Tab-separated table of C-alpha atoms and ligand atoms in Angstrom:
chain	number	residue	atom	x	y	z
T	1	MET	CA	7.554	-99.598	232.834
T	2	GLU	CA	5.862	-96.358	231.754
T	3	THR	CA	7.466	-94.884	228.576
T	4	MET	CA	9.303	-91.774	229.104
T	5	THR	CA	8.170	-89.520	226.303
T	6	ARG	CA	4.717	-90.362	224.803
T	7	GLY	CA	4.367	-88.965	221.341
T	8	LYS	CA	1.204	-86.904	220.397
T	9	LEU	CA	-1.686	-87.848	218.510
T	10	ILE	CA	-3.500	-85.281	216.377
T	11	THR	CA	-6.575	-86.063	214.397
T	12	PHE	CA	-8.303	-84.237	211.450
T	13	GLU	CA	-11.932	-84.289	210.918
T	14	GLY	CA	-14.724	-82.658	208.987
T	15	ILE	CA	-17.258	-83.183	206.250
T	16	ASP	CA	-16.091	-84.655	202.846
T	17	GLY	CA	-14.353	-81.818	200.798
T	18	CYS	CA	-13.429	-79.696	203.960
T	19	GLY	CA	-9.676	-79.723	203.108
T	20	LYS	CA	-8.427	-81.772	206.112
T	21	SER	CA	-6.190	-84.073	203.923
T	22	THR	CA	-4.462	-81.033	202.328
T	23	GLN	CA	-3.980	-79.462	205.680
T	24	MET	CA	-2.569	-82.562	207.034
T	25	ARG	CA	-0.097	-82.905	204.380
T	26	LEU	CA	1.227	-79.240	205.066
T	27	LEU	CA	1.221	-79.905	208.710
T	28	GLU	CA	3.286	-83.018	208.178
T	29	ARG	CA	5.917	-81.043	206.163
T	30	TYR	CA	5.926	-78.245	208.728
T	31	LEU	CA	6.592	-80.521	211.522
T	32	ALA	CA	9.240	-82.495	209.848
T	33	GLU	CA	11.015	-79.436	208.882
T	34	ARG	CA	11.161	-78.642	212.668
T	35	GLY	CA	12.700	-81.789	213.488
T	36	PHE	CA	9.861	-83.806	214.758
T	37	THR	CA	9.298	-87.418	213.476
T	38	VAL	CA	5.883	-87.530	212.135
T	39	VAL	CA	3.744	-90.426	211.077
T	40	PRO	CA	0.881	-89.663	208.734
T	41	THR	CA	-1.885	-92.068	208.567
T	42	ARG	CA	-5.612	-92.377	207.873
T	43	GLU	CA	-8.872	-94.148	208.685
T	44	PRO	CA	-9.968	-96.264	207.144
T	45	GLY	CA	-6.933	-97.544	205.307
T	46	GLY	CA	-3.883	-96.815	207.660
T	47	THR	CA	-2.632	-100.522	207.408
T	48	VAL	CA	-2.504	-103.115	204.684
T	49	LEU	CA	-5.543	-104.772	206.112
T	50	GLY	CA	-7.051	-101.322	206.409
T	51	LYS	CA	-6.689	-100.651	202.760
T	52	LYS	CA	-8.596	-103.651	201.798
T	53	ILE	CA	-11.357	-102.594	204.289
T	54	ARG	CA	-11.346	-99.116	202.894
T	55	SER	CA	-11.628	-100.298	199.277
T	56	ALA	CA	-14.623	-102.780	200.334
T	57	LEU	CA	-16.281	-99.838	202.028
T	58	LEU	CA	-15.909	-96.991	199.728
T	59	ASP	CA	-15.314	-98.368	196.138
T	60	GLY	CA	-18.967	-99.010	195.869
T	61	GLY	CA	-18.655	-102.117	193.672
T	62	GLU	CA	-21.197	-104.144	195.547
T	63	GLY	CA	-23.667	-101.253	195.895
T	64	SER	CA	-24.448	-100.222	199.488
T	65	VAL	CA	-23.013	-101.929	202.392
T	66	GLU	CA	-25.267	-103.022	205.337
T	67	PRO	CA	-25.059	-100.239	207.828
T	68	LEU	CA	-24.271	-102.668	210.676
T	69	ALA	CA	-21.447	-104.360	208.608
T	70	GLU	CA	-20.204	-100.814	207.921
T	71	LEU	CA	-20.092	-99.791	211.589
T	72	LEU	CA	-18.224	-103.065	212.353
T	73	LEU	CA	-15.656	-102.687	209.455
T	74	TYR	CA	-14.906	-99.160	210.626
T	75	ALA	CA	-14.221	-100.671	214.072
T	76	ALA	CA	-12.167	-103.505	212.741
T	77	ASP	CA	-10.145	-101.102	210.698
T	78	ARG	CA	-9.534	-98.966	213.771
T	79	ALA	CA	-8.663	-101.855	216.152
T	80	HIS	CA	-5.922	-103.019	213.711
T	81	HIS	CA	-4.732	-99.522	213.038
T	82	VAL	CA	-4.403	-98.363	216.867
T	83	ARG	CA	-2.504	-101.489	217.821
T	84	ARG	CA	-0.239	-102.068	214.640
T	85	VAL	CA	0.406	-98.139	213.909
T	86	ILE	CA	-0.653	-95.600	216.329
T	87	MET	CA	0.370	-97.005	219.641
T	88	PRO	CA	3.792	-98.215	218.653
T	89	ALA	CA	4.604	-94.725	217.016
T	90	LEU	CA	3.255	-92.853	220.181
T	91	ASN	CA	5.404	-95.173	222.391
T	92	GLU	CA	8.532	-94.165	220.310
T	93	GLY	CA	7.704	-90.548	220.897
T	94	LYS	CA	6.503	-89.722	217.435
T	95	VAL	CA	3.907	-87.372	216.236
T	96	VAL	CA	0.904	-89.234	214.694
T	97	LEU	CA	-1.323	-87.371	212.319
T	98	SER	CA	-4.481	-89.260	211.476
T	99	ASP	CA	-6.834	-88.248	208.774
T	100	ARG	CA	-10.066	-89.193	210.687
T	101	PHE	CA	-10.397	-91.455	213.865
T	102	TYR	CA	-13.157	-92.421	216.163
T	103	ASP	CA	-15.097	-89.321	216.027
T	104	ALA	CA	-15.896	-90.086	212.333
T	105	THR	CA	-17.828	-93.216	213.686
T	106	THR	CA	-19.661	-91.188	216.303
T	107	VAL	CA	-20.813	-88.760	213.753
T	108	TYR	CA	-21.405	-90.807	210.558
T	109	GLN	CA	-22.623	-94.158	211.950
T	110	GLY	CA	-24.012	-92.846	215.260
T	111	TYR	CA	-25.512	-89.309	214.540
T	112	ALA	CA	-26.064	-89.622	210.672
T	113	ARG	CA	-26.907	-93.408	210.315
T	114	GLY	CA	-28.867	-93.635	213.650
T	115	PHE	CA	-27.084	-96.186	215.604
T	116	ASP	CA	-27.399	-96.055	219.318
T	117	LEU	CA	-24.751	-93.745	220.593
T	118	THR	CA	-24.007	-95.608	223.644
T	119	LEU	CA	-23.367	-98.800	221.492
T	120	VAL	CA	-21.157	-96.531	219.167
T	121	ASN	CA	-19.115	-95.228	222.145
T	122	GLN	CA	-18.657	-98.712	223.428
T	123	LEU	CA	-17.417	-99.829	220.081
T	124	ASN	CA	-15.003	-96.926	219.848
T	125	GLU	CA	-13.787	-97.608	223.340
T	126	LEU	CA	-13.156	-101.386	222.425
T	127	ALA	CA	-11.515	-100.486	219.064
T	128	THR	CA	-9.138	-97.777	220.311
T	129	GLY	CA	-8.552	-99.477	223.812
T	130	GLY	CA	-9.487	-96.198	225.315
T	131	LEU	CA	-6.796	-94.087	223.376
T	132	LYS	CA	-8.000	-90.455	222.786
T	133	PRO	CA	-6.456	-87.866	220.631
T	134	ASP	CA	-4.215	-85.046	222.201
T	135	LEU	CA	-5.781	-82.690	219.747
T	136	THR	CA	-8.646	-82.856	217.189
T	137	LEU	CA	-8.905	-80.324	214.580
T	138	LEU	CA	-12.337	-79.942	213.073
T	139	PHE	CA	-12.485	-78.274	209.686
T	140	ASP	CA	-15.781	-76.610	209.510
T	141	LEU	CA	-17.367	-75.807	205.979
T	142	ASP	CA	-20.679	-75.502	204.538
T	143	VAL	CA	-21.832	-78.581	202.838
T	144	GLU	CA	-22.275	-76.943	199.235
T	145	THR	CA	-18.710	-75.664	199.280
T	146	GLY	CA	-17.573	-79.122	200.651
T	147	LEU	CA	-19.367	-80.972	197.655
T	148	LYS	CA	-18.070	-78.793	195.092
T	149	ARG	CA	-14.451	-79.167	196.407
T	150	THR	CA	-14.936	-82.951	196.315
T	151	LEU	CA	-16.228	-82.947	192.623
T	152	LYS	CA	-13.421	-80.830	191.566
T	153	ARG	CA	-10.792	-82.943	193.213
T	154	GLY	CA	-8.274	-84.383	190.777
T	155	ALA	CA	-10.026	-82.596	187.986
T	156	GLY	CA	-7.858	-82.895	184.903
T	157	THR	CA	-5.820	-85.964	186.165
T	158	GLY	CA	-8.753	-88.427	185.639
T	159	ALA	CA	-8.059	-89.459	189.177
T	160	GLU	CA	-10.740	-89.166	191.938
T	161	ALA	CA	-12.760	-86.658	190.447
T	162	ALA	CA	-14.435	-88.736	187.848
T	163	GLN	CA	-15.555	-91.319	190.454
T	164	PRO	CA	-16.890	-89.848	193.486
T	165	ASP	CA	-17.076	-92.379	196.156
T	166	ARG	CA	-20.152	-93.878	197.599
T	167	LEU	CA	-20.527	-91.528	200.467
T	168	ASP	CA	-20.074	-88.416	198.290
T	169	GLN	CA	-23.334	-89.642	196.639
T	170	GLU	CA	-25.359	-89.179	199.851
T	171	PRO	CA	-28.253	-86.514	199.900
T	172	MET	CA	-27.220	-83.115	201.121
T	173	THR	CA	-29.162	-83.637	204.329
T	174	PHE	CA	-26.911	-86.535	205.347
T	175	HIS	CA	-23.684	-84.141	205.074
T	176	GLU	CA	-25.657	-81.400	207.004
T	177	GLN	CA	-26.353	-83.887	209.746
T	178	VAL	CA	-22.718	-84.838	209.718
T	179	ARG	CA	-21.537	-81.297	209.854
T	180	ALA	CA	-23.969	-80.519	212.782
T	181	ALA	CA	-23.020	-83.565	214.659
T	182	TYR	CA	-19.279	-82.648	214.425
T	183	LEU	CA	-20.050	-79.291	215.953
T	184	GLU	CA	-21.922	-80.680	218.636
T	185	ILE	CA	-19.360	-83.301	219.720
T	186	ALA	CA	-16.669	-80.485	219.518
T	187	ALA	CA	-18.547	-78.261	221.863
T	188	ARG	CA	-18.811	-81.022	224.323
T	189	GLU	CA	-15.099	-81.657	224.564
T	190	PRO	CA	-13.700	-78.105	223.996
T	191	GLN	CA	-10.386	-79.036	225.547
T	192	ARG	CA	-9.631	-81.704	222.883
T	193	PHE	CA	-11.264	-80.082	219.821
T	194	ARG	CA	-10.318	-76.917	217.931
T	195	VAL	CA	-12.875	-75.917	215.241
T	196	ILE	CA	-11.223	-74.268	212.272
T	197	PRO	CA	-13.235	-72.402	209.705
T	198	ALA	CA	-12.307	-73.927	206.450
T	199	ALA	CA	-13.816	-71.765	203.787
T	200	GLY	CA	-10.764	-69.652	203.116
T	201	SER	CA	-7.705	-70.514	200.985
T	202	VAL	CA	-5.501	-73.261	201.824
T	203	GLU	CA	-2.949	-70.808	203.127
T	204	GLU	CA	-5.404	-68.904	205.411
T	205	THR	CA	-6.655	-72.214	206.782
T	206	PHE	CA	-3.211	-73.344	207.409
T	207	GLU	CA	-2.337	-70.347	209.518
T	208	LEU	CA	-5.082	-71.205	211.784
T	209	VAL	CA	-3.748	-74.802	212.121
T	210	ILE	CA	-0.341	-73.598	213.097
T	211	LYS	CA	-1.830	-71.204	215.668
T	212	GLU	CA	-3.685	-74.353	217.193
T	213	ILE	CA	-0.810	-76.637	217.359
T	214	GLN	CA	1.857	-74.283	218.979
T	215	ASN	CA	0.856	-75.157	222.473
T	216	LEU	CA	0.697	-78.709	222.046
T	217	LEU	CA	4.174	-79.240	220.920
T	218	ASN	CA	6.125	-76.586	222.846
K	301	LIG	P1	-12.176	-89.740	203.757
K	301	LIG	O1	-12.600	-89.573	202.405
K	301	LIG	O2	-12.096	-88.530	204.560
K	301	LIG	O3	-11.000	-90.551	203.789
K	301	LIG	O4	-13.279	-90.692	204.529
K	301	LIG	C1	-13.890	-91.754	203.853
K	301	LIG	C2	-15.318	-91.860	204.317
K	301	LIG	O5	-15.478	-92.868	205.283
K	301	LIG	C3	-15.850	-90.511	204.637
K	301	LIG	O6	-16.973	-90.252	203.779
K	301	LIG	C4	-16.294	-90.768	206.073
K	301	LIG	C5	-16.427	-92.223	206.149
K	301	LIG	N1	-16.215	-92.821	207.531
K	301	LIG	C6	-17.209	-93.149	208.307
K	301	LIG	O7	-18.351	-93.193	207.917
K	301	LIG	N2	-16.991	-93.717	209.566
K	301	LIG	C7	-15.686	-93.797	210.032
K	301	LIG	O8	-15.535	-94.281	211.335
K	301	LIG	C8	-14.659	-93.260	209.246
K	301	LIG	C9	-13.208	-93.360	209.722
K	301	LIG	C10	-14.963	-92.822	207.964
């Protein structure tokens, strides 16, 4: 039997330091205050297994991960996450907010690391079971500002700032490629993507987010 009300899946994408996680927290609160049941989640790391995969990929203890292993680990994280967290929540009519989803694999592993895009699309399809976001917010920001924000993150708390993760240490050209690829895939699916300029203040950016989600949730 078909579910009566399927929830909505909104994904948050962009280069490191674009502010998507902050915007997602604000949107979570905004929607909860308006009576929506919201499930905030992330990739990698949206499940117990996913947290282990995230730490294996990003803590950098072993040095670099083989690119093929990396591609498959993101897919494994996603396969588990979609089936254990996202689909059940959507079937209960909830609004799922995900900090990254398969577009990140297209961009980072496909465009930036150079894996064949047909293969990447097939893996994405397999991992998601064909699930697509209802809306994808792409926070667009120049790479330099993004990196500065990443380095400032957690400053004074001794938290993330002192230890930029492995991907934060990639050269600028890598991040430039990622930014350009995100813009390219967004242009190809304008009905799903909204590009949000993210160089302004948190409040300014959030106003743009609110505008974009109005239609979806009415
Ligand atoms: P985050 O810091 O936004 O949580 O993302 C963690 C890193 O993982 C980020 O640098 C992008 C990378 N990543 C990929 O390379 N491929 C993927 O499929 C996902 C979900 C993340």
